[in-house]
mmCIF file of C-alpha atoms in Angstrom:
data_model
loop_
_atom_site.group_PDB
_atom_site.id
_atom_site.type_symbol
_atom_site.label_atom_id
_atom_site.label_comp_id
_atom_site.label_asym_id
_atom_site.label_seq_id
_atom_site.Cartn_x
_atom_site.Cartn_y
_atom_site.Cartn_z
ATOM 1 C CA MET A 1 81.181 123.563 157.120
ATOM 2 C CA SER A 2 83.930 123.545 159.754
ATOM 3 C CA ILE A 3 87.602 123.145 158.933
ATOM 4 C CA SER A 4 87.717 119.952 161.000
ATOM 5 C CA HIS A 5 85.064 118.412 158.742
ATOM 6 C CA LEU A 6 87.537 118.585 155.824
ATOM 7 C CA TRP A 7 89.764 116.085 157.676
ATOM 8 C CA SER A 8 86.959 113.818 158.806
ATOM 9 C CA ARG A 9 86.530 110.252 157.630
ATOM 10 C CA GLU A 10 83.059 111.167 156.369
ATOM 11 C CA PHE A 11 84.408 113.891 154.069
ATOM 12 C CA LEU A 12 87.499 112.009 152.875
ATOM 13 C CA SER A 13 85.461 108.933 151.964
ATOM 14 C CA LYS A 14 83.129 110.837 149.643
ATOM 15 C CA ARG A 15 83.294 109.325 146.169
ATOM 16 C CA SER A 16 83.773 112.765 144.619
ATOM 17 C CA ILE A 17 86.871 113.348 146.800
ATOM 18 C CA LEU A 18 88.266 109.889 146.101
ATOM 19 C CA TRP A 19 87.729 110.338 142.363
ATOM 20 C CA LEU A 20 89.349 113.790 142.350
ATOM 21 C CA LEU A 21 92.383 112.506 144.223
ATOM 22 C CA SER A 22 92.570 109.384 142.029
ATOM 23 C CA ILE A 23 92.634 111.476 138.843
ATOM 24 C CA CYS A 24 95.328 113.783 140.262
ATOM 25 C CA ASN A 25 97.490 110.819 141.282
ATOM 26 C CA ILE A 26 97.009 108.977 137.996
ATOM 27 C CA LEU A 27 98.069 112.082 136.072
ATOM 28 C CA GLY A 28 101.046 112.486 138.400
ATOM 29 C CA THR A 29 101.949 108.821 137.908
ATOM 30 C CA VAL A 30 101.932 109.169 134.119
ATOM 31 C CA TYR A 31 104.047 112.337 134.327
ATOM 32 C CA GLY A 32 106.433 110.601 136.712
ATOM 33 C CA TYR A 33 107.039 107.670 134.384
ATOM 34 C CA ILE A 34 107.678 110.124 131.542
ATOM 35 C CA TRP A 35 110.113 111.960 133.839
ATOM 36 C CA TYR A 36 112.005 108.713 134.480
ATOM 37 C CA GLY A 37 111.888 107.688 130.814
ATOM 38 C CA SER A 38 115.521 108.487 130.035
ATOM 39 C CA GLN A 39 116.804 106.653 133.098
ATOM 40 C CA MET A 40 114.643 103.632 132.347
ATOM 41 C CA VAL A 41 115.984 103.492 128.779
ATOM 42 C CA ASP A 42 119.522 103.901 130.112
ATOM 43 C CA THR A 43 118.965 101.071 132.612
ATOM 44 C CA VAL A 44 117.772 98.690 129.902
ATOM 45 C CA SER A 45 120.698 99.525 127.631
ATOM 46 C CA HIS A 46 123.381 99.181 130.315
ATOM 47 C CA GLY A 47 121.937 96.645 132.735
ATOM 48 C CA TYR A 48 119.276 94.013 133.025
ATOM 49 C CA ILE A 49 115.643 94.482 132.097
ATOM 50 C CA TRP A 50 114.484 93.257 135.537
ATOM 51 C CA GLN A 51 116.090 96.299 137.154
ATOM 52 C CA VAL A 52 113.711 98.700 135.378
ATOM 53 C CA ILE A 53 110.908 98.035 137.853
ATOM 54 C CA PHE A 54 113.106 99.508 140.605
ATOM 55 C CA VAL A 55 113.972 102.730 138.733
ATOM 56 C CA PRO A 56 110.830 104.940 138.838
ATOM 57 C CA ASP A 57 110.414 105.086 142.613
ATOM 58 C CA SER A 58 108.084 108.070 143.083
ATOM 59 C CA PRO A 59 105.673 107.335 140.220
ATOM 60 C CA THR A 60 105.410 103.730 141.373
ATOM 61 C CA ALA A 61 104.525 105.001 144.859
ATOM 62 C CA SER A 62 101.894 107.229 143.260
ATOM 63 C CA LEU A 63 100.651 104.228 141.280
ATOM 64 C CA PHE A 64 100.196 102.218 144.489
ATOM 65 C CA PHE A 65 98.257 105.099 146.039
ATOM 66 C CA SER A 66 96.074 105.440 142.942
ATOM 67 C CA LEU A 67 95.280 101.710 143.042
ATOM 68 C CA ALA A 68 94.497 101.921 146.757
ATOM 69 C CA LEU A 69 92.010 104.718 146.100
ATOM 70 C CA LEU A 70 90.389 102.834 143.213
ATOM 71 C CA LEU A 71 89.999 99.798 145.471
ATOM 72 C CA LEU A 72 88.176 102.027 147.962
ATOM 73 C CA LEU A 73 85.889 103.207 145.184
ATOM 74 C CA TYR A 74 85.301 99.669 143.930
ATOM 75 C CA PRO A 75 85.852 97.220 146.823
ATOM 76 C CA PRO A 76 86.830 93.782 145.467
ATOM 77 C CA LYS A 77 84.298 90.990 145.840
ATOM 78 C CA VAL A 78 86.586 88.133 144.837
ATOM 79 C CA LEU A 79 87.812 85.936 147.693
ATOM 80 C CA GLY A 80 91.509 86.497 148.400
ATOM 81 C CA ILE A 81 91.717 89.931 146.782
ATOM 82 C CA GLY A 82 91.368 91.484 150.231
ATOM 83 C CA LEU A 83 94.900 90.433 151.115
ATOM 84 C CA LEU A 84 96.217 91.961 147.902
ATOM 85 C CA GLN A 85 94.298 95.146 148.690
ATOM 86 C CA GLN A 86 95.940 95.325 152.117
ATOM 87 C CA PHE A 87 99.382 94.917 150.541
ATOM 88 C CA ILE A 88 98.684 97.667 147.997
ATOM 89 C CA GLU A 89 97.418 99.977 150.753
ATOM 90 C CA ALA A 90 100.497 99.330 152.876
ATOM 91 C CA LEU A 91 102.782 99.930 149.892
ATOM 92 C CA ALA A 92 100.872 103.123 149.114
ATOM 93 C CA VAL A 93 101.494 104.541 152.577
ATOM 94 C CA VAL A 94 105.098 103.397 153.074
ATOM 95 C CA THR A 95 106.361 104.379 149.625
ATOM 96 C CA SER A 96 104.402 107.653 149.378
ATOM 97 C CA VAL A 97 105.721 108.864 152.723
ATOM 98 C CA LYS A 98 109.236 107.598 152.001
ATOM 99 C CA TYR A 99 109.696 108.982 148.482
ATOM 100 C CA GLY A 100 107.716 112.122 149.227
ATOM 101 C CA ILE A 101 110.156 113.068 151.988
ATOM 102 C CA TRP A 102 113.194 111.649 150.159
ATOM 103 C CA ALA A 103 112.744 113.757 147.034
ATOM 104 C CA VAL A 104 112.267 116.995 148.980
ATOM 105 C CA ALA A 105 115.263 116.258 151.215
ATOM 106 C CA ILE A 106 117.502 115.443 148.238
ATOM 107 C CA ILE A 107 116.501 118.606 146.365
ATOM 108 C CA PHE A 108 117.359 120.826 149.323
ATOM 109 C CA ALA A 109 120.511 118.825 150.112
ATOM 110 C CA GLY A 110 121.642 119.496 146.551
ATOM 111 C CA GLN A 111 120.870 123.185 146.977
ATOM 112 C CA ALA A 112 122.911 123.264 150.194
ATOM 113 C CA GLN A 113 125.859 121.867 148.206
ATOM 114 C CA GLY A 114 125.567 124.558 145.515
ATOM 115 C CA ASP A 115 122.882 123.261 143.149
ATOM 116 C CA VAL A 116 120.705 126.009 141.673
ATOM 117 C CA LEU A 117 117.003 125.253 141.946
ATOM 118 C CA VAL A 118 114.746 125.884 138.959
ATOM 119 C CA TRP A 119 110.952 125.912 138.705
ATOM 120 C CA GLN A 120 110.823 122.163 138.097
ATOM 121 C CA ASP A 121 112.505 121.611 141.464
ATOM 122 C CA TRP A 122 109.846 123.675 143.250
ATOM 123 C CA MET A 123 107.158 121.775 141.396
ATOM 124 C CA LEU A 124 108.706 118.526 142.608
ATOM 125 C CA VAL A 125 108.913 119.855 146.169
ATOM 126 C CA ALA A 126 105.199 120.684 146.123
ATOM 127 C CA SER A 127 104.074 117.423 144.496
ATOM 128 C CA HIS A 128 106.243 115.168 146.667
ATOM 129 C CA THR A 129 105.218 116.938 149.858
ATOM 130 C CA ALA A 130 101.615 116.315 148.804
ATOM 131 C CA MET A 131 102.447 112.623 148.302
ATOM 132 C CA ALA A 132 103.574 112.196 151.891
ATOM 133 C CA VAL A 133 100.770 114.284 153.376
ATOM 134 C CA GLU A 134 97.936 112.610 151.456
ATOM 135 C CA ALA A 135 99.137 109.155 152.457
ATOM 136 C CA LEU A 136 99.059 110.048 156.160
ATOM 137 C CA ILE A 137 95.652 111.712 155.811
ATOM 138 C CA PHE A 138 93.933 108.923 153.872
ATOM 139 C CA VAL A 139 95.490 106.068 155.860
ATOM 140 C CA ARG A 140 92.392 106.228 158.088
ATOM 141 C CA LEU A 141 90.390 104.767 155.188
ATOM 142 C CA PHE A 142 92.730 101.820 154.655
ATOM 143 C CA HIS A 143 92.460 98.354 156.184
ATOM 144 C CA TYR A 144 95.989 96.874 156.009
ATOM 145 C CA ARG A 145 97.338 94.788 158.880
ATOM 146 C CA TRP A 146 100.848 94.250 160.188
ATOM 147 C CA THR A 147 101.511 91.300 157.855
ATOM 148 C CA ALA A 148 100.820 93.428 154.772
ATOM 149 C CA LEU A 149 102.853 96.258 156.286
ATOM 150 C CA ALA A 150 105.806 93.938 156.919
ATOM 151 C CA GLY A 151 105.671 92.863 153.271
ATOM 152 C CA ALA A 152 105.554 96.489 152.112
ATOM 153 C CA ILE A 153 108.579 97.405 154.230
ATOM 154 C CA ALA A 154 110.461 94.355 152.940
ATOM 155 C CA TRP A 155 109.695 95.303 149.324
ATOM 156 C CA THR A 156 110.850 98.884 149.884
ATOM 157 C CA LEU A 157 114.088 97.699 151.513
ATOM 158 C CA LEU A 158 114.622 95.401 148.523
ATOM 159 C CA ASN A 159 114.110 98.406 146.253
ATOM 160 C CA ASP A 160 116.752 100.320 148.226
ATOM 161 C CA THR A 161 119.166 97.402 147.968
ATOM 162 C CA VAL A 162 118.751 97.073 144.197
ATOM 163 C CA ASP A 163 119.032 100.850 143.778
ATOM 164 C CA TYR A 164 122.399 101.139 145.514
ATOM 165 C CA THR A 165 123.813 97.751 144.540
ATOM 166 C CA TYR A 166 123.256 98.210 140.814
ATOM 167 C CA GLY A 167 123.287 102.017 140.681
ATOM 168 C CA VAL A 168 119.681 102.418 139.550
ATOM 169 C CA PHE A 169 118.733 104.915 142.268
ATOM 170 C CA PRO A 170 117.063 108.133 141.065
ATOM 171 C CA TRP A 171 119.523 110.494 139.436
ATOM 172 C CA LEU A 172 120.833 112.936 142.025
ATOM 173 C CA PRO A 173 121.994 116.551 141.855
ATOM 174 C CA GLY A 174 125.611 116.361 140.690
ATOM 175 C CA GLN A 175 126.902 117.761 143.973
ATOM 176 C CA LEU A 176 125.586 114.774 145.931
ATOM 177 C CA TYR A 177 127.475 112.013 144.158
ATOM 178 C CA ASP A 178 130.450 112.676 146.433
ATOM 179 C CA HIS A 179 128.130 111.896 149.350
ATOM 180 C CA LEU A 180 126.520 108.773 147.927
ATOM 181 C CA SER A 181 127.146 106.682 151.059
ATOM 182 C CA ALA A 182 125.296 109.249 153.166
ATOM 183 C CA VAL A 183 122.419 109.311 150.650
ATOM 184 C CA GLU A 184 122.231 105.504 150.766
ATOM 185 C CA LEU A 185 122.151 105.459 154.573
ATOM 186 C CA PHE A 186 119.497 108.175 154.609
ATOM 187 C CA THR A 187 117.412 106.178 152.137
ATOM 188 C CA TYR A 188 117.446 103.016 154.252
ATOM 189 C CA LEU A 189 116.676 104.917 157.452
ATOM 190 C CA LEU A 190 113.835 106.741 155.747
ATOM 191 C CA THR A 191 112.300 103.424 154.689
ATOM 192 C CA LEU A 192 112.290 102.298 158.323
ATOM 193 C CA LEU A 193 110.900 105.639 159.485
ATOM 194 C CA SER A 194 108.145 105.496 156.868
ATOM 195 C CA GLY A 195 107.326 101.950 157.907
ATOM 196 C CA PHE A 196 107.062 103.096 161.520
ATOM 197 C CA ALA A 197 104.777 105.985 160.512
ATOM 198 C CA ALA A 198 102.559 103.566 158.559
ATOM 199 C CA TRP A 199 102.418 101.260 161.604
ATOM 200 C CA TYR A 200 101.646 104.123 164.017
ATOM 201 C CA PHE A 201 98.790 105.494 161.921
ATOM 202 C CA MET A 202 97.503 101.957 161.313
ATOM 203 C CA LYS A 203 97.297 101.392 165.080
ATOM 204 C CA ARG A 204 95.502 104.706 165.618
ATOM 205 C CA THR A 205 93.026 103.963 162.853
ATOM 206 C CA HIS A 206 92.201 100.474 164.086
ATOM 207 C CA ALA A 207 91.835 101.735 167.666
ATOM 208 C CA LYS A 208 89.259 104.346 166.594
ATOM 209 C CA ARG A 209 87.216 101.723 164.752
ATOM 210 C CA ARG A 210 86.729 99.627 167.879
#
């Protein structure tokens, strides 16, 4: 088996590969929501319950990706579900790329400002890098169109707005709170960059299918 075969559509679409990746992402999603547990409880006690949905950014991205994989394993037969599937796929790509890069960048930005990294930080670097990479690899199996992608970008921008309007963004290394405006700007720009990446890979995928 050649190395190139490991990146082929034929290999990636194998049910065994999709199941393995689904299980890994589901486990990561559960761990992520546990990780955000304290912040979610804090948000409920000090804010409004509706804000909680915007708190666990990375595990929600992983949840979208898990759902997208499960929909590949079990394609929906119900009329109208196809549009929902496209939206989930677009969200999976945009948010996985965005929060995968964001988390790694924030960890190293904190280190540059004097934060001391521990083993959990390196674990997060590895897992979030994998989030971004897997989304760009498996996008070739997805079927979303520009309308679904536009909705996914809009949702992610809304998430950014709620995060920095109500202060429910992921807790940062302490050294970065003096640079919150720069973090906010970086977050918005990264959403647009991730949306562009999702559009670019969507165009490449659709062109190869013709």
